[in-house]
Coordinates of C-alpha atoms and ligand atoms in Angstrom, one line a residue:
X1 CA 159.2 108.0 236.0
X2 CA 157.2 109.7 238.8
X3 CA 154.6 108.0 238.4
X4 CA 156.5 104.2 237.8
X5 CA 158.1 104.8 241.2
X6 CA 155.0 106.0 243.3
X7 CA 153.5 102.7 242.0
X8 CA 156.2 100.7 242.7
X9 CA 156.6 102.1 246.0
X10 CA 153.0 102.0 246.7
X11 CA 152.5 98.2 245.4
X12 CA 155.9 97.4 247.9
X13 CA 153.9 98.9 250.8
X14 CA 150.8 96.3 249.9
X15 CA 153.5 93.4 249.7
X16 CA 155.3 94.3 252.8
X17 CA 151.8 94.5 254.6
X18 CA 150.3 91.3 253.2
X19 CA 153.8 89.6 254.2
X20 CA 153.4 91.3 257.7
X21 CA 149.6 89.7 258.0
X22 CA 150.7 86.3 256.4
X23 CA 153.9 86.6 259.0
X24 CA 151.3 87.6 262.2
X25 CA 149.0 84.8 261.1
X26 CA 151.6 82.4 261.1
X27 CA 152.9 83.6 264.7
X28 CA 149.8 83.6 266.0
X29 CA 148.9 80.4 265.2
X30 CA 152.4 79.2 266.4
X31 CA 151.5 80.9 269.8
X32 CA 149.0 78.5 269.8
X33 CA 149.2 75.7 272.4
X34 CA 149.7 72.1 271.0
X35 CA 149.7 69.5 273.6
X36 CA 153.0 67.2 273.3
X37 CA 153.0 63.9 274.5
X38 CA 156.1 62.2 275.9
X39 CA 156.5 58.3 276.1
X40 CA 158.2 57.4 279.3
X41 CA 157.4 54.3 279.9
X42 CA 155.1 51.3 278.4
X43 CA 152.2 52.9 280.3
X44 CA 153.3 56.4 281.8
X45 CA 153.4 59.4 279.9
X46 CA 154.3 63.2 280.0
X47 CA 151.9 65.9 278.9
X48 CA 153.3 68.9 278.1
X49 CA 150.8 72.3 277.3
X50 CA 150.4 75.2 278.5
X51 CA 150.5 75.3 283.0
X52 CA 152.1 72.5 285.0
X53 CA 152.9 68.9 283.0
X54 CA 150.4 66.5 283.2
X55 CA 151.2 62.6 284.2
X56 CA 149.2 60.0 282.7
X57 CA 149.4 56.3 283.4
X58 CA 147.3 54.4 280.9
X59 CA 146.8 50.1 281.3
X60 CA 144.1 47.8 281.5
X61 CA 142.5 49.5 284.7
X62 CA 141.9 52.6 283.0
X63 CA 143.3 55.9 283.0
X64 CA 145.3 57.8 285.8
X65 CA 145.7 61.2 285.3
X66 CA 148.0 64.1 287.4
X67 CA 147.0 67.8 286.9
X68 CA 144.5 69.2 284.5
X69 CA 146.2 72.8 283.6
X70 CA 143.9 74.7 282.3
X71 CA 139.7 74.7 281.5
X72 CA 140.6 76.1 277.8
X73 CA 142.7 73.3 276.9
X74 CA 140.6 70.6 278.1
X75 CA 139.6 69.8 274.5
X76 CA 142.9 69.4 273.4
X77 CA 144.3 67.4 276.3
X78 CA 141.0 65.1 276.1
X79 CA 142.4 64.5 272.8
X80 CA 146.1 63.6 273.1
X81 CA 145.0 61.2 275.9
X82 CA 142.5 59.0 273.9
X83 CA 145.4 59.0 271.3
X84 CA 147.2 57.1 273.9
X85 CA 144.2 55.0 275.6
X86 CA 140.7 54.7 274.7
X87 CA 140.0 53.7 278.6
X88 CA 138.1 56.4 280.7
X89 CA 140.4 59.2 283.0
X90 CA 139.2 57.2 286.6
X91 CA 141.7 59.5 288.8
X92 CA 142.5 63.0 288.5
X93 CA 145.2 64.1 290.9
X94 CA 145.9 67.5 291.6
X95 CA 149.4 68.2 293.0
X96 CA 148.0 71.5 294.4
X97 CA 145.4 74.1 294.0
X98 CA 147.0 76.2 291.4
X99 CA 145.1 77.5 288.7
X100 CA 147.8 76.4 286.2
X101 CA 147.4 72.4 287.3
X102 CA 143.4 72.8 288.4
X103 CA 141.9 74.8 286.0
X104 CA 140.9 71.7 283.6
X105 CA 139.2 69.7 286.9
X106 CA 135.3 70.6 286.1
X107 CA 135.5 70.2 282.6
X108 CA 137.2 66.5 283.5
X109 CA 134.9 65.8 286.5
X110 CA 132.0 66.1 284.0
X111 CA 133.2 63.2 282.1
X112 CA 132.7 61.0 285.3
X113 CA 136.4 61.1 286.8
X114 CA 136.9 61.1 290.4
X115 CA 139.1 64.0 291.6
X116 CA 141.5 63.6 294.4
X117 CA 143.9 66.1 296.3
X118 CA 145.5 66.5 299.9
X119 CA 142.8 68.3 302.1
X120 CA 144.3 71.4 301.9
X121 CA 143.6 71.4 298.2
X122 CA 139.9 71.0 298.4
X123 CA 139.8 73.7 301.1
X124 CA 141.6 76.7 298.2
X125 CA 139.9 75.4 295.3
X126 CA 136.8 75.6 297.5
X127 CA 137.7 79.4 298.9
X128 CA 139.2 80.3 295.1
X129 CA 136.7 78.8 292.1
X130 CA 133.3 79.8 291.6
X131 CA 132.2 76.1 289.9
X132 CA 132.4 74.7 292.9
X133 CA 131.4 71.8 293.1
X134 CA 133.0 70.3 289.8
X135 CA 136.4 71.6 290.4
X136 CA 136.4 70.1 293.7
X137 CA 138.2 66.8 295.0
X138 CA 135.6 64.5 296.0
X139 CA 138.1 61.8 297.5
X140 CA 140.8 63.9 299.9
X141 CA 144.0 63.1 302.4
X142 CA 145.9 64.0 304.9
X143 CA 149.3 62.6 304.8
X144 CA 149.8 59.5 302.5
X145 CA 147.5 57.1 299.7
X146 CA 148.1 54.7 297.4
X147 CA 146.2 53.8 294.2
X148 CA 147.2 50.5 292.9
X149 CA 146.1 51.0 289.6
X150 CA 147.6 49.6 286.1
X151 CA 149.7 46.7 287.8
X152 CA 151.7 49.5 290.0
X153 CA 151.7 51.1 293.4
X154 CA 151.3 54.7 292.7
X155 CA 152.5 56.3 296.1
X156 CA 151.1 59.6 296.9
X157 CA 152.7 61.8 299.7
X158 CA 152.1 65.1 301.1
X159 CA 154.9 67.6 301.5
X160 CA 154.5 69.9 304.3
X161 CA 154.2 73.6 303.8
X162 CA 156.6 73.9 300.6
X163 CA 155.3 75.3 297.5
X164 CA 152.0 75.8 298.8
X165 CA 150.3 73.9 302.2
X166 CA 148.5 71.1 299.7
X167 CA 151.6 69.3 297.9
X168 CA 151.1 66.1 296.9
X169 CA 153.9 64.3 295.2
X170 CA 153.1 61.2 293.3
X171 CA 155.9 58.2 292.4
X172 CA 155.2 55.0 290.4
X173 CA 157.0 52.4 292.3
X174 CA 157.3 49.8 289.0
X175 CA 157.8 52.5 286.2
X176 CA 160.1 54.4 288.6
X177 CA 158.7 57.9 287.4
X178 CA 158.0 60.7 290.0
X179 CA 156.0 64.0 289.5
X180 CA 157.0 66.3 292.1
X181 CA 154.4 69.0 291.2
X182 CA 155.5 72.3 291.9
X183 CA 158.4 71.2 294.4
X184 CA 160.7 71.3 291.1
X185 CA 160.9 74.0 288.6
X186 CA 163.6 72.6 286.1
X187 CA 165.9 74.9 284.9
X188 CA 164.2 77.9 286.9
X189 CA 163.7 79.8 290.2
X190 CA 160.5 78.0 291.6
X191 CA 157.8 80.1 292.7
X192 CA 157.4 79.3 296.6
X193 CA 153.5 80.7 297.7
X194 CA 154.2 81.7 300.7
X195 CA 150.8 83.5 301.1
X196 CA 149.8 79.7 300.3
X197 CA 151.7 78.2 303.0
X198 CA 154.6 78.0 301.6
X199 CA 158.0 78.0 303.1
X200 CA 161.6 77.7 301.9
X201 CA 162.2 74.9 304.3
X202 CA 159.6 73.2 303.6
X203 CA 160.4 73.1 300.4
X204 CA 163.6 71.7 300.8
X205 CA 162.3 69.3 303.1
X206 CA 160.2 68.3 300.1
X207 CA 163.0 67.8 297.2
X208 CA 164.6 66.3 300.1
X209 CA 162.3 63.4 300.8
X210 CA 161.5 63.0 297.5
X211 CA 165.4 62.3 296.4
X212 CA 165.1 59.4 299.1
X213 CA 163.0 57.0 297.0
X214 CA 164.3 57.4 293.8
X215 CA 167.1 56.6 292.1
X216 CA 170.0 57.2 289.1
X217 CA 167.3 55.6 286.8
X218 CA 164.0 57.5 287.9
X219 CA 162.2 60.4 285.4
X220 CA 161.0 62.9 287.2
X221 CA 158.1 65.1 285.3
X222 CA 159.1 68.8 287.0
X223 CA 155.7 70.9 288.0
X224 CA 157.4 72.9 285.3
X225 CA 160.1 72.6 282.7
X226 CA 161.5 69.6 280.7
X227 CA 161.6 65.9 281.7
X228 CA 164.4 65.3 284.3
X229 CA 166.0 62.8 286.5
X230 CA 167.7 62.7 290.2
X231 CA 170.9 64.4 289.5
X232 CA 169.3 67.3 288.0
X233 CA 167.2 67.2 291.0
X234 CA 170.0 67.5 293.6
X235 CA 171.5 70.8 291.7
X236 CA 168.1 72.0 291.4
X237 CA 168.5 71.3 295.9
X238 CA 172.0 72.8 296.3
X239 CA 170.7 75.4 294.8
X240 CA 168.2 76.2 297.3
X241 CA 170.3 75.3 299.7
X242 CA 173.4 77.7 299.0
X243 CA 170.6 80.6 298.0
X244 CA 168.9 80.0 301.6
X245 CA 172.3 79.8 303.6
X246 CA 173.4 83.4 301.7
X247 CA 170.3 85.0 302.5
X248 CA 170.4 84.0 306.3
X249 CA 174.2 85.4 306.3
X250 CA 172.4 88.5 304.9
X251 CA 169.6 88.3 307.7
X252 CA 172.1 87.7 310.3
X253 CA 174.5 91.1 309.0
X254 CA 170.7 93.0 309.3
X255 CA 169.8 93.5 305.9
X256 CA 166.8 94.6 304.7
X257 CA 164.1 93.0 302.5
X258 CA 164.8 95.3 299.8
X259 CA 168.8 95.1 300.0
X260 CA 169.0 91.2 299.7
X261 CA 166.1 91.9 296.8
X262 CA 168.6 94.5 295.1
X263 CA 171.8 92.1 296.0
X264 CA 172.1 90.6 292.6
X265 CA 175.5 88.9 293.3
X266 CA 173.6 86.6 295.8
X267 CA 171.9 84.6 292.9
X268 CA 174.8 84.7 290.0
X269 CA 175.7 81.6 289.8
X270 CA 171.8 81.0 288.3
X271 CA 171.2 84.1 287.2
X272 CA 174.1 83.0 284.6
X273 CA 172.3 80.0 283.9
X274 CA 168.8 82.0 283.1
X275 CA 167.4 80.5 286.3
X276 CA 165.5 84.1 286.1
X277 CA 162.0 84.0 284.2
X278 CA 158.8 86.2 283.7
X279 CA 156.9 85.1 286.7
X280 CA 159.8 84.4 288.8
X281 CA 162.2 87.2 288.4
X282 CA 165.9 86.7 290.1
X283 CA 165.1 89.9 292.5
X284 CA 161.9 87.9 293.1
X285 CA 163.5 84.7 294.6
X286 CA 165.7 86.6 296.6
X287 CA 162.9 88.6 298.2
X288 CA 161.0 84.7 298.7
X289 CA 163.8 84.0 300.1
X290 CA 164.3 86.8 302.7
X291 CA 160.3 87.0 304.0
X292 CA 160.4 83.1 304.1
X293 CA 163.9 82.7 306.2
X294 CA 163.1 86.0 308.1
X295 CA 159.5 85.4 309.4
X296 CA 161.6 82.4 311.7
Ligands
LIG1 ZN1 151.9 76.0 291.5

């Protein structure tokens, strides 16, 4: 009987641990990034990986691409775009210097794309990558271009001092689609780089402008999070708005940095929405919050 049991016992141990390995296996290779692709249009699409979501315009002018996430993906990216159109990538546009949405760039430069970015862009990735040259924008501006590319305008506009001191926002004036880069976290406490240049007000002023040219009808691809659209957009601003006017009452009574950070009823209206993530923590934002208003 002894001996029936310690068997038993013993062959349960190798099952459990072979269903553990077959169970990790299987998680790991679910952790595993797949690139999804999301139709928006009959030429614009949303790439969603691993970083900030890719926009890609596709048409008889070739391929316009926003954001390259990052160098490890490029492979699979590459990919998911020729399943949508055999054309070269002519444009890459980053919305910022961000490892998360410039990581891809020399891996995509070396297939003969033309990078652009607002000068500021050129500048970090130029401080920050040690490729160089390949990562870098080779066409750059200062305020405002257009690329009429794929029977569109494709506006793109610089946002002053908001996420970071390089944000470029890009709207497709047929397809009505706007990617507002990293000026829109859906669903989340956006991470404001203020050691980047970036500013609370300016990133209002950003969402802001941006709500000006589009309309009940417009997609927005988010720098991060799920496809959206303008009323999402204007909570995702009231936010902001009622976060930065709570902190300045908080500024104005002389609280300190690490009283507004510990002040969790300032942010509970989101918190109960799980506005609060990993990177951007709801102590985090307030504390964003605080050295952004207080430096004025
Ligand atoms: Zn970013």
């Amino acid at each position: 009987m002894l001996h029936i049991s310690l068997k038993m016992k013993t062959l349960k141990t190798i099952c459990s641990f072979f269903a553990f390995s077959i169970v990790f296996i299987a998680c790991g290779q679910n952790n595993e990034v797949v690139i999804k692709t999301n139709k928006l249009s009959k030429n614009i699409y949303m790439l969603e990986g691993q970083g900030g979501n890719i926009g890609v315009s596709v048409g008889e002018d070739g391929v316009l691409m926003i954001d390259s996430q990052f160098a490890r993906l490029t492979p699979k990216i590459l990919a998911a775009i020729k399943n949508i159109s055999k054309k070269d990538i002519k444009f890459l546009v980053n919305t910022h210097h961000h490892g998360d949405h410039t990581g891809g760039n020399a891996n995509i430069s070396k297939t003969g794309t033309h990078i652009m970015a607002h000068d500021n862009v050129y500048k970090r990735v130029k401080a920050n990558d040690n490729q160089l040259d390949k990562s870098l924008p080779i066409i750059t501006f200062n305020n405002k271009l257009s690329i009429h590319i794929n029977g569109e305008q494709v506006l793109i506009f610089h946002v002053e001092n908001a996420h970071t001191d390089g944000d470029a926002m890009l709207y497709f004036t047929e397809s009505n689609i706007l990617h507002t880069g990293d000026t829109y976290f859906n669903e989340r406490y956006p991470y404001i780089d203020l050691n980047s240049g970036g500013s609370i007000d300016g990133y209002i002023n950003a969402v802001k402008s941006a709500l000006i040219l589009i309309d009940d009808n417009t997609k927005i691809i988010p720098g991060h999070g799920k496809l959206s659209n303008k009323k999402e957009y204007q909570f995702f601003l009231s936010m902001l708005e009622n976060l930065k006017t709570l902190v300045l009452d908080e500024i104005d009574s002389e609280k300190t940095e690490d009283e507004v950070a510990n002040n969790t009823s300032l942010t509970k209206k989101y918190d109960d929405l799980n506005y609060s993530w990993n990177f951007i923590t709801s102590k985090k934002i307030r504390r964003t919050f605080y050295r952004s208003l207080k430096e004025k």
